[in-house]
C-alpha positions as semicolon CSV with decimal commas, in nm:
position;residue;x (nm);y (nm);z (nm)
1;X;2,616;9,162;2,311
2;X;2,239;9,232;2,356
3;X;2,026;8,923;2,360
4;X;1,720;8,984;2,144
5;X;1,525;8,705;2,313
6;X;1,524;8,872;2,653
7;X;1,437;9,218;2,507
8;X;1,120;9,086;2,346
9;X;1,024;8,910;2,671
10;X;1,055;9,228;2,883
11;X;0,858;9,441;2,631
12;X;0,578;9,185;2,638
13;X;0,554;9,203;3,017
14;X;0,541;9,586;2,999
15;X;0,250;9,608;2,755
16;X;0,062;9,335;2,941
17;X;0,087;9,530;3,266
18;X;-0,024;9,850;3,094
19;X;-0,331;9,676;2,948
20;X;-0,431;9,532;3,285
21;X;-0,404;9,879;3,445
22;X;-0,626;10,036;3,180
23;X;-0,886;9,757;3,206
24;X;-0,922;9,813;3,580
25;X;-1,037;10,181;3,525
26;X;-1,394;10,092;3,415
27;X;-1,563;10,413;3,536
28;X;-1,372;10,641;3,299
29;X;-1,481;10,462;2,980
30;X;-1,651;10,706;2,743
31;X;-1,841;10,689;2,415
32;X;-1,627;10,669;2,107
33;X;-1,728;10,648;1,744
34;X;-1,503;10,454;1,507
35;X;-1,539;10,523;1,135
36;X;-1,413;10,250;0,902
37;X;-1,279;10,417;0,599
38;X;-1,152;10,110;0,412
39;X;-1,188;9,730;0,476
40;X;-0,880;9,544;0,583
41;X;-0,687;9,394;0,297
42;X;-0,432;9,128;0,405
43;X;-0,107;9,103;0,218
44;X;0,144;8,819;0,188
45;X;0,494;8,918;0,273
46;X;0,795;8,842;0,059
47;X;0,950;8,500;0,112
48;X;1,319;8,449;0,155
49;X;1,533;8,138;0,137
50;X;1,733;8,029;0,435
51;X;2,090;7,958;0,345
52;X;2,175;7,589;0,361
53;X;2,516;7,658;0,512
54;X;2,503;7,914;0,793
55;X;2,790;8,149;0,852
56;X;2,962;8,070;1,177
57;X;3,147;8,343;1,361
58;X;3,348;8,147;1,615
59;X;3,703;8,202;1,720
60;X;3,763;7,827;1,762
61;X;3,706;7,747;1,391
62;X;4,020;7,677;1,193
63;X;4,081;7,663;0,823
64;X;4,123;7,313;0,678
65;X;4,459;7,246;0,528
66;X;4,508;7,060;0,205
67;X;4,677;6,723;0,255
68;X;4,865;6,549;-0,025
69;X;4,913;6,170;-0,004
70;X;5,188;5,973;-0,170
71;X;5,266;5,597;-0,190
72;X;5,622;5,480;-0,200
73;X;5,632;5,132;-0,372
74;X;5,916;4,895;-0,301
75;X;5,936;4,563;-0,500
76;X;5,949;4,241;-0,291
77;X;6,164;3,958;-0,407
78;X;5,995;3,610;-0,403
79;X;6,103;3,264;-0,512
80;X;5,753;3,108;-0,474
81;X;5,609;2,955;-0,791
82;X;5,245;2,838;-0,761
83;X;5,166;2,496;-0,904
84;X;4,884;2,456;-1,149
85;X;4,567;2,307;-0,990
86;X;4,403;1,997;-1,129
87;X;4,038;1,895;-1,093
88;X;3,977;1,597;-0,864
89;X;3,877;1,278;-1,036
90;X;3,528;1,152;-0,943
91;X;3,472;0,780;-0,960
92;X;3,175;0,729;-1,185
93;X;2,958;0,422;-1,165
94;X;2,896;0,246;-1,489
95;X;2,561;0,331;-1,637
96;X;2,319;0,041;-1,617
97;X;2,176;-0,060;-1,948
98;X;1,804;-0,124;-1,931
99;X;1,660;-0,373;-2,175
100;X;1,301;-0,392;-2,289
101;X;1,280;-0,772;-2,295
102;X;1,392;-1,072;-2,096
103;X;1,344;-1,448;-2,085
104;X;1,402;-1,670;-1,780
105;X;1,419;-2,049;-1,771
106;X;1,471;-2,279;-1,475
107;X;1,454;-2,651;-1,398
108;X;1,468;-2,840;-1,072
109;X;1,382;-3,140;-0,862
110;X;1,034;-3,298;-0,872
111;X;1,052;-3,220;-1,247
112;X;0,987;-2,857;-1,170
113;X;0,989;-2,606;-1,456
114;X;0,990;-2,228;-1,457
115;X;0,949;-2,011;-1,766
116;X;0,905;-1,635;-1,787
117;X;0,898;-1,403;-2,084
118;X;0,847;-1,028;-2,094
119;X;0,863;-0,794;-2,390
120;X;0,784;-0,425;-2,427
121;X;0,734;-0,232;-2,749
122;X;0,732;0,145;-2,777
123;X;0,446;0,226;-3,011
124;X;0,515;0,597;-3,013
125;X;0,649;0,866;-2,784
126;X;0,359;0,831;-2,540
127;X;0,244;0,467;-2,576
128;X;0,382;0,124;-2,490
129;X;0,261;-0,233;-2,535
130;X;0,383;-0,523;-2,321
131;X;0,350;-0,902;-2,303
132;X;0,418;-1,112;-1,995
133;X;0,402;-1,493;-1,986
134;X;0,463;-1,694;-1,668
135;X;0,460;-2,070;-1,617
136;X;0,527;-2,280;-1,306
137;X;0,481;-2,655;-1,293
138;X;0,588;-2,963;-1,099
139;X;0,519;-3,333;-1,135
140;X;0,474;-3,374;-0,761
141;X;0,608;-3,709;-0,636
142;X;0,544;-3,607;-0,274
143;X;0,644;-3,872;-0,024
144;X;0,348;-4,080;0,102
145;X;0,099;-3,954;-0,159
146;X;-0,083;-4,227;-0,360
147;X;-0,277;-4,005;-0,606
148;X;-0,155;-3,768;-0,874
149;X;-0,013;-3,455;-0,711
150;X;0,125;-3,256;-1,004
151;X;0,033;-2,893;-1,059
152;X;0,090;-2,621;-1,313
153;X;0,006;-2,254;-1,327
154;X;0,020;-2,051;-1,649
155;X;-0,066;-1,681;-1,686
156;X;-0,059;-1,449;-1,985
157;X;-0,083;-1,071;-1,953
158;X;-0,115;-0,818;-2,234
159;X;-0,089;-0,454;-2,130
160;X;-0,108;-0,115;-2,296
161;X;0,006;0,215;-2,144
162;X;-0,050;0,567;-2,273
163;X;0,089;0,885;-2,112
164;X;-0,052;1,212;-2,240
165;X;-0,049;1,569;-2,116
166;X;-0,389;1,533;-1,954
167;X;-0,407;1,170;-1,836
168;X;-0,237;0,832;-1,799
169;X;-0,413;0,518;-1,922
170;X;-0,327;0,155;-1,835
171;X;-0,517;-0,147;-1,968
172;X;-0,457;-0,517;-1,899
173;X;-0,588;-0,839;-2,045
174;X;-0,526;-1,142;-1,820
175;X;-0,564;-1,508;-1,917
176;X;-0,487;-1,796;-1,683
177;X;-0,503;-2,172;-1,647
178;X;-0,427;-2,362;-1,326
179;X;-0,434;-2,735;-1,260
180;X;-0,429;-2,902;-0,915
181;X;-0,513;-3,241;-0,767
182;X;-0,726;-3,345;-0,469
183;X;-0,456;-3,583;-0,349
184;X;-0,512;-3,534;0,026
185;X;-0,706;-3,849;0,118
186;X;-0,697;-3,998;0,468
187;X;-0,492;-4,305;0,560
188;X;-0,795;-4,539;0,570
189;X;-0,883;-4,445;0,212
190;X;-0,524;-4,506;0,103
191;X;-0,557;-4,860;0,234
192;X;-0,841;-4,939;-0,011
193;X;-0,707;-4,969;-0,368
194;X;-1,057;-5,026;-0,509
195;X;-1,167;-4,690;-0,374
196;X;-0,856;-4,515;-0,500
197;X;-0,932;-4,642;-0,849
198;X;-1,257;-4,440;-0,841
199;X;-1,078;-4,111;-0,787
200;X;-0,955;-3,885;-1,068
201;X;-0,823;-3,599;-0,853
202;X;-0,731;-3,351;-1,128
203;X;-0,930;-3,029;-1,147
204;X;-0,867;-2,719;-1,356
205;X;-0,933;-2,349;-1,313
206;X;-0,973;-2,098;-1,595
207;X;-0,978;-1,721;-1,571
208;X;-0,992;-1,420;-1,800
209;X;-1,013;-1,053;-1,712
210;X;-1,000;-0,710;-1,871
211;X;-0,908;-0,413;-1,653
212;X;-0,814;-0,051;-1,695
213;X;-0,699;0,248;-1,492
214;X;-0,710;0,612;-1,595
215;X;-0,551;0,892;-1,390
216;X;-0,606;1,261;-1,469
217;X;-0,344;1,527;-1,407
218;X;-0,590;1,812;-1,345
219;X;-0,946;1,852;-1,228
220;X;-1,158;1,707;-0,950
221;X;-1,186;1,367;-1,123
222;X;-0,863;1,209;-0,998
223;X;-0,869;0,853;-1,133
224;X;-1,087;0,552;-1,203
225;X;-1,043;0,174;-1,209
226;X;-1,264;-0,081;-1,381
227;X;-1,243;-0,458;-1,425
228;X;-1,463;-0,735;-1,556
229;X;-1,354;-1,097;-1,528
230;X;-1,459;-1,459;-1,559
231;X;-1,354;-1,752;-1,341
232;X;-1,459;-2,115;-1,380
233;X;-1,351;-2,479;-1,358
234;X;-1,398;-2,811;-1,534
235;X;-1,702;-2,893;-1,314
236;X;-1,927;-2,642;-1,491
237;X;-1,878;-2,380;-1,219
238;X;-1,866;-2,021;-1,337
239;X;-1,841;-1,672;-1,193
240;X;-1,847;-1,320;-1,336
241;X;-1,724;-1,024;-1,137
242;X;-1,729;-0,655;-1,229
243;X;-1,571;-0,369;-1,032
244;X;-1,588;0,005;-1,098
245;X;-1,399;0,248;-0,868
246;X;-1,396;0,623;-0,948
247;X;-1,212;0,864;-0,715
248;X;-1,272;1,237;-0,680
249;X;-1,102;1,532;-0,506
250;X;-1,339;1,820;-0,431
251;X;-1,237;2,159;-0,279
252;X;-1,456;2,233;0,025
253;X;-1,396;2,532;0,256
254;X;-1,028;2,551;0,173
255;X;-0,982;2,176;0,221
256;X;-0,990;1,885;-0,024
257;X;-1,268;1,633;0,018
258;X;-1,188;1,284;-0,112
259;X;-1,482;1,086;-0,246
260;X;-1,419;0,722;-0,339
261;X;-1,706;0,533;-0,499
262;X;-1,717;0,160;-0,566
263;X;-1,950;-0,078;-0,744
264;X;-1,866;-0,446;-0,687
265;X;-2,085;-0,710;-0,853
266;X;-2,039;-1,089;-0,844
267;X;-2,265;-1,352;-1,000
268;X;-2,186;-1,722;-1,004
269;X;-2,318;-2,074;-0,993
270;X;-2,214;-2,432;-0,914
271;X;-2,354;-2,732;-1,095
272;X;-2,433;-2,914;-0,768
273;X;-2,396;-2,897;-0,393
274;X;-2,189;-3,141;-0,188
275;X;-2,486;-3,381;-0,148
276;X;-2,548;-3,378;-0,526
277;X;-2,907;-3,270;-0,464
278;X;-2,929;-2,930;-0,633
279;X;-2,729;-2,658;-0,800
280;X;-2,612;-2,338;-0,628
281;X;-2,653;-1,981;-0,748
282;X;-2,537;-1,660;-0,585
283;X;-2,546;-1,292;-0,681
284;X;-2,434;-0,992;-0,477
285;X;-2,401;-0,624;-0,561
286;X;-2,225;-0,384;-0,322
287;X;-2,246;-0,010;-0,384
288;X;-2,032;0,195;-0,147
289;X;-1,919;0,553;-0,098
290;X;-1,627;0,670;0,112
291;X;-1,614;1,050;0,165
292;X;-1,322;1,173;0,376
293;X;-1,129;1,489;0,451
294;X;-0,770;1,523;0,566
295;X;-0,672;1,769;0,838
296;X;-0,305;1,869;0,867
297;X;-0,196;2,066;1,173
298;X;0,169;2,083;1,271
299;X;0,267;1,723;1,348
300;X;-0,087;1,586;1,340
301;X;-0,243;1,418;1,036
302;X;-0,610;1,329;1,068
303;X;-0,831;1,159;0,807
304;X;-1,200;1,182;0,892
305;X;-1,457;0,992;0,690
306;X;-1,728;0,730;0,673
307;X;-1,792;0,428;0,454
308;X;-2,152;0,379;0,347
309;X;-2,237;0,049;0,174
310;X;-2,561;-0,089;0,030
311;X;-2,599;-0,464;-0,035
312;X;-2,837;-0,584;-0,308
313;X;-2,933;-0,949;-0,360
314;X;-3,204;-1,099;-0,584
315;X;-3,540;-1,167;-0,415
316;X;-3,425;-0,997;-0,094
317;X;-3,712;-0,849;0,108
318;X;-3,512;-0,531;0,173
319;X;-3,181;-0,368;0,093
320;X;-2,922;-0,351;0,369
321;X;-2,748;-0,016;0,409
322;X;-2,459;0,001;0,655
323;X;-2,253;0,295;0,781
324;X;-1,896;0,225;0,893
325;X;-1,628;0,448;1,045
326;X;-1,325;0,549;0,841
327;X;-1,095;0,741;1,075
328;X;-0,715;0,741;1,068
329;X;-0,471;0,957;1,263
330;X;-0,096;0,990;1,311
331;X;0,110;1,222;1,531
332;X;0,483;1,286;1,511
333;X;0,590;1,282;1,874
334;X;0,962;1,303;1,798
335;X;1,010;1,384;1,429
336;X;1,055;1,061;1,232
337;X;1,179;0,863;1,531
338;X;0,853;0,819;1,718
339;X;0,517;0,841;1,539
340;X;0,195;0,736;1,711
341;X;-0,092;0,626;1,486
342;X;-0,431;0,463;1,506
343;X;-0,759;0,417;1,329
344;X;-1,112;0,284;1,329
345;X;-1,225;0,142;0,994
346;X;-1,497;-0,086;0,863
347;X;-1,664;-0,194;0,540
348;X;-1,855;-0,454;0,347
349;X;-1,612;-0,697;0,182
350;X;-1,705;-0,893;-0,131
351;X;-1,615;-1,263;-0,146
352;X;-1,576;-1,466;-0,464
353;X;-1,502;-1,818;-0,581
354;X;-1,184;-1,696;-0,751
355;X;-1,042;-1,548;-0,429
356;X;-1,128;-1,858;-0,226
357;X;-0,979;-2,099;-0,482
358;X;-0,664;-1,888;-0,510
359;X;-0,604;-1,903;-0,133
360;X;-0,699;-2,271;-0,104
361;X;-0,689;-2,450;-0,443
362;X;-0,834;-2,767;-0,288
363;X;-1,186;-2,632;-0,229
364;X;-1,470;-2,832;-0,379
365;X;-1,688;-2,684;-0,658
366;X;-1,988;-2,693;-0,423
367;X;-1,950;-2,377;-0,215
368;X;-2,293;-2,272;-0,089
369;X;-2,185;-1,996;0,152
370;X;-2,034;-1,730;-0,073
371;X;-2,162;-1,396;0,055
372;X;-2,005;-1,065;0,165
373;X;-1,824;-1,029;0,497
374;X;-1,955;-0,752;0,720
375;X;-1,646;-0,599;0,880
376;X;-1,802;-0,399;1,162
377;X;-1,478;-0,231;1,261
378;X;-1,104;-0,269;1,277
379;X;-0,973;-0,078;1,578
380;X;-0,594;-0,045;1,578
381;X;-0,321;0,164;1,737
382;X;0,054;0,156;1,722
383;X;0,385;0,333;1,703
384;X;0,641;0,346;1,425
385;X;0,953;0,535;1,334
386;X;1,329;0,510;1,309
387;X;1,573;0,374;1,562
388;X;1,860;0,499;1,347
389;X;1,924;0,603;0,990
390;X;1,941;0,233;0,893
391;X;1,670;0,082;1,113
392;X;1,294;0,141;1,134
393;X;1,024;-0,025;1,340
394;X;0,647;-0,072;1,355
395;X;0,440;-0,201;1,648
396;X;0,063;-0,238;1,625
397;X;-0,226;-0,384;1,823
398;X;-0,568;-0,436;1,664
399;X;-0,912;-0,571;1,741
400;X;-1,115;-0,685;1,440
401;X;-1,489;-0,758;1,446
402;X;-1,632;-0,945;1,145
403;X;-1,972;-1,093;1,078
404;X;-2,017;-1,365;0,818
405;X;-1,645;-1,441;0,799
406;X;-1,575;-1,733;0,562
407;X;-1,364;-2,016;0,708
408;X;-1,222;-2,322;0,533
409;X;-1,323;-2,656;0,678
410;X;-1,249;-3,011;0,565
411;X;-1,539;-3,176;0,384
412;X;-1,660;-3,498;0,544
413;X;-1,650;-3,811;0,334
414;X;-1,982;-3,834;0,156
415;X;-2,238;-4,094;0,268
416;X;-2,611;-4,078;0,206
417;X;-2,671;-4,281;0,527
418;X;-2,780;-4,576;0,314
419;X;-2,434;-4,717;0,270
420;X;-2,378;-4,536;-0,059
421;X;-2,048;-4,355;-0,071
422;X;-1,978;-4,057;-0,291
423;X;-1,841;-4,104;-0,638
424;X;-1,724;-3,751;-0,717
425;X;-1,350;-3,701;-0,700
426;X;-1,373;-3,448;-0,414
427;X;-1,609;-3,651;-0,190
428;X;-1,347;-3,869;-0,017
429;X;-1,253;-3,624;0,258
430;X;-0,996;-3,469;0,025
431;X;-1,156;-3,128;-0,033
432;X;-1,264;-2,823;0,164
433;X;-1,581;-2,623;0,196
434;X;-1,646;-2,281;0,347
435;X;-1,865;-2,198;0,645
436;X;-1,984;-1,866;0,784
437;X;-1,932;-1,744;1,137
438;X;-1,899;-1,421;1,333
439;X;-1,536;-1,377;1,431
440;X;-1,349;-1,146;1,671
441;X;-0,972;-1,128;1,628
442;X;-0,717;-0,972;1,862
443;X;-0,368;-0,942;1,714
444;X;-0,028;-0,795;1,804
445;X;0,216;-0,715;1,525
446;X;0,581;-0,612;1,525
447;X;0,828;-0,542;1,244
448;X;1,187;-0,426;1,200
449;X;1,338;-0,303;0,874
450;X;1,712;-0,279;0,818
451;X;1,861;-0,076;0,533
452;X;2,224;-0,136;0,622
453;X;2,337;0,011;0,291
454;X;2,228;0,015;-0,069
455;X;2,344;-0,347;-0,108
456;X;2,192;-0,509;0,202
457;X;1,828;-0,493;0,309
458;X;1,651;-0,704;0,571
459;X;1,305;-0,727;0,721
460;X;1,169;-0,937;1,008
461;X;0,813;-0,938;1,143
462;X;0,578;-1,144;1,355
463;X;0,211;-1,142;1,452
464;X;0,021;-1,332;1,720
465;X;-0,356;-1,396;1,704
466;X;-0,638;-1,490;1,939
467;X;-0,986;-1,568;1,806
468;X;-1,339;-1,570;1,941
469;X;-1,613;-1,740;1,736
470;X;-1,991;-1,719;1,767
471;X;-2,112;-2,067;1,667
472;X;-1,810;-2,273;1,556
473;X;-1,587;-2,445;1,808
474;X;-1,270;-2,305;1,648
475;X;-1,157;-2,048;1,395
476;X;-1,088;-2,321;1,141
477;X;-0,750;-2,317;0,964
478;X;-0,645;-1,978;1,100
479;X;-0,296;-1,974;1,259
480;X;-0,221;-1,852;1,609
481;X;0,113;-1,703;1,502
482;X;0,292;-1,595;1,184
483;X;0,646;-1,471;1,131
484;X;0,876;-1,405;0,837
485;X;1,230;-1,293;0,762
486;X;1,359;-1,147;0,437
487;X;1,714;-1,052;0,336
488;X;1,858;-0,941;0,003
489;X;2,231;-0,888;-0,041
490;X;2,415;-0,752;-0,344
491;X;2,757;-0,899;-0,269
492;X;2,946;-0,724;-0,548
493;X;2,900;-0,625;-0,908
494;X;2,836;-0,984;-1,014
495;X;2,719;-1,189;-0,714
496;X;2,389;-1,155;-0,528
497;X;2,200;-1,367;-0,274
498;X;1,887;-1,369;-0,060
499;X;1,702;-1,558;0,212
500;X;1,329;-1,586;0,287
501;X;1,204;-1,761;0,600
502;X;0,843;-1,835;0,701
503;X;0,695;-1,965;1,022
504;X;0,324;-2,049;1,063
505;X;0,178;-2,158;1,393
506;X;-0,077;-2,427;1,473
507;X;-0,415;-2,444;1,299
508;X;-0,726;-2,644;1,385
509;X;-0,961;-2,834;1,157
510;X;-1,231;-3,094;1,198
511;X;-1,237;-3,431;1,023
512;X;-1,570;-3,611;1,012
513;X;-1,524;-3,965;0,882
514;X;-1,856;-4,132;0,805
515;X;-1,973;-4,458;0,654
516;X;-1,834;-4,799;0,742
517;X;-1,504;-4,658;0,870
518;X;-1,643;-4,469;1,168
519;X;-1,959;-4,372;1,351
520;X;-2,181;-4,142;1,148
521;X;-2,159;-3,782;1,260
522;X;-1,864;-3,828;1,494
523;X;-1,636;-3,523;1,433
524;X;-1,271;-3,540;1,526
525;X;-1,068;-3,228;1,604
526;X;-0,734;-3,220;1,422
527;X;-0,450;-2,982;1,510
528;X;-0,204;-2,914;1,233
529;X;0,151;-2,870;1,358
530;X;0,332;-2,542;1,311
531;X;0,588;-2,539;1,034
532;X;0,905;-2,356;0,933
533;X;0,991;-2,302;0,567
534;X;1,340;-2,182;0,471
535;X;1,417;-2,060;0,119
536;X;1,736;-1,922;-0,031
537;X;1,861;-1,805;-0,367
538;X;2,190;-1,689;-0,518
539;X;2,297;-1,566;-0,857
540;X;2,581;-1,448;-1,075
541;X;2,557;-1,168;-1,335
542;X;2,789;-1,270;-1,616
543;X;2,731;-0,942;-1,798
544;X;2,457;-0,686;-1,848
545;X;2,245;-0,933;-2,041
546;X;2,312;-1,279;-1,900
547;X;2,279;-1,398;-1,540
548;X;2,247;-1,735;-1,365
549;X;2,056;-1,831;-1,051
550;X;2,000;-2,119;-0,811
551;X;1,714;-2,161;-0,563
552;X;1,648;-2,388;-0,270
553;X;1,295;-2,407;-0,127
554;X;1,195;-2,583;0,195
555;X;1,565;-2,620;0,266
556;X;1,505;-2,817;0,588
557;X;1,303;-3,078;0,400
558;X;0,996;-3,062;0,626
559;X;0,697;-3,242;0,475
560;X;0,458;-3,025;0,673
561;X;0,086;-3,001;0,604
562;X;-0,054;-2,667;0,496
563;X;-0,403;-2,818;0,494
564;X;-0,537;-3,141;0,644
565;X;-0,390;-3,446;0,463
566;X;-0,201;-3,223;0,220
567;X;0,175;-3,258;0,273
568;X;0,406;-3,042;0,065
569;X;0,718;-3,130;-0,130
570;X;1,041;-3,176;0,063
571;X;1,363;-2,994;-0,020
572;X;1,344;-2,846;-0,369
573;X;1,628;-2,723;-0,585
574;X;1,625;-2,525;-0,909
575;X;1,884;-2,372;-1,139
576;X;1,834;-2,146;-1,436
577;X;1,935;-1,839;-1,633
578;X;1,795;-1,500;-1,730
579;X;1,874;-1,326;-2,058
580;X;1,788;-0,961;-2,127
581;X;1,780;-0,820;-2,477
582;X;1,640;-0,565;-2,720
583;X;1,472;-0,654;-3,044
C-alpha cells in the first residue's frame, strides 16, 4: 500500500532542489515580456460534508450479535405479616391561660398591708389601656423607737399602648404618695420627754409624672422618650423635671451612626435652709449629644463615640461644655465561653430632690447642694462567658472618677449658739443633708448565674469598694462591700419558692451633737456595722386563677441600722393571695 504522505514529501524536496539550482544560474537570466491577458479571478471550490461515521476497513472488526434477555420469575413463600405502625404519643404541656387582670392582697406582722391591682383593656386590635395600683404600709412598732415610725407608699399608674404598622407608642401617667417619719433621734434626745413632745416626725412626699415613648419601625428616627414630672413635700418644697431623649440611626460610609440626644432640665426650691435663714432655689439644664459608631469584625465588637454635654445655670458667667469618652469593646476569645470586654465612659449626671429622697427618705427639706455630678470617666475591664451550658460568669474591675459627687451626711442638731435649739421636726439630729465632694472609686465585681433547668435559677454576686475623697474625711454612707444571692425554684405544677439574701458592709457617718449635750462643733465619727438580710417566700397555685403566698423578711431578726439612728423592723411575716381574672 502506497503511503500518500511520503509521496508528497519527496515531490516537495524535488521541486525545492530544482528551484535552488535554477536560482544559482544568475548569468543566464534574459529579458522576458509577460502579457497579462485577463486578471485573475478567484473561485470558491465546492464544499463537501465529512461523514460522521467513517468506514473502517479492518480485519479485526466483528459484527455485533443480537442478544435476547429473559427473566425467569419464581414465587417465594413467606409467612411474615407486617404490623401496622402507630404514631408515637407526645406528652403535651397544658396551655397556660393568661388573664388580663389580677388582684393581690397580703397582711403581716407590724400591721403590714400589701395591695396590688392590675387591669388591662383591649380598646381595639392595636391599642390597650392598663391600670396599676400598688400600696405598701406598716405601722412600725420598731423595738427601741420612741417616735412614730409608720410608713406607707401608694402608687397609681395609667398606661396606654398603641402598635401600628409604622410605630409603637407607650404613654404613662404616674401618681404617688409616700409617708415616712424622722424617728431616728439619738439616745440623749430620747431621754428628754419634753423635747420629744416638740417633734412631729411625719413628712409626706407627692409626685406626678407624664411620660411617653415612641419607636419607629423604619427610617433614621429610631425612637424618642419624653417625661415631665413634679415632686414635692408637705414643707412647701417643689421640683419640676423635664427630659427629652430622641435617638437616631444614620447611614454613614456603609456603617450606621447612632446619635443620641438628651435634654434634662430640673428646677426646684426649698422654703428654708437648715439654719432657717433663707430659702433655696436651684435650676440646671443639661444638653448632651452622644454620637457613636459600631465596628464589627470577626469576633471583635467596638463602639466608638463621644459624649458632649453643656451645662446651663441662671446667672452663670459662662456655659460649661464638657467632652467625655464613650468607648466600649468586647472580643470573643473562645466563642461564648471566654469574652474579654472593657470601656471608657463619662458624662454629666443630673441630680434631683426626687432621686435623693427615694434613696434616702429621711433627708431634710433643706438641701442646698443639688447640682449635677461630673463623671470624668469610668474605666472598666473584665471577662465574662459560660463555664457550662447551665453556668455563666462575669468578672469586672473599674476605676470611677467623679467630681461633685453628692454624699448623705447626718445633720447636726440645730443650735444658733445662743442656747436656742431648733424647733423643726428634722432639726434634732434625725435627718440627713447632702454634701459635695470629688470622689475616686476602685471596685472589683464578680457574679455567677446558674440556670440549672427551666424550674431553678440562681444568681450570686459581690463587689468590694475603696474610696478616695478630696475634702471630706470619709465617703459618707457608702459601703465597703456588697453581696447578694437570689434563687427561684418552681418545685412542681403547684408549689414554688424563692430566697433573696443581702449583705452590706460597714459605712461611716459623722454625728455632731451641739448645744448643752456636748461641746459645740465637736464631730464624732460613727461606723455603722455591716448587716445581713435574709428573705424567703413560698407559694401554692390552687388553680390557674387562685394562688397563695407567704413571705418572711429579715428572717434572722437583725435590728440593723441602714442609716445612723434608724433601726429597721425585726423578723417580718406576711401571708396573702393572688387572684387572676377576666372581665
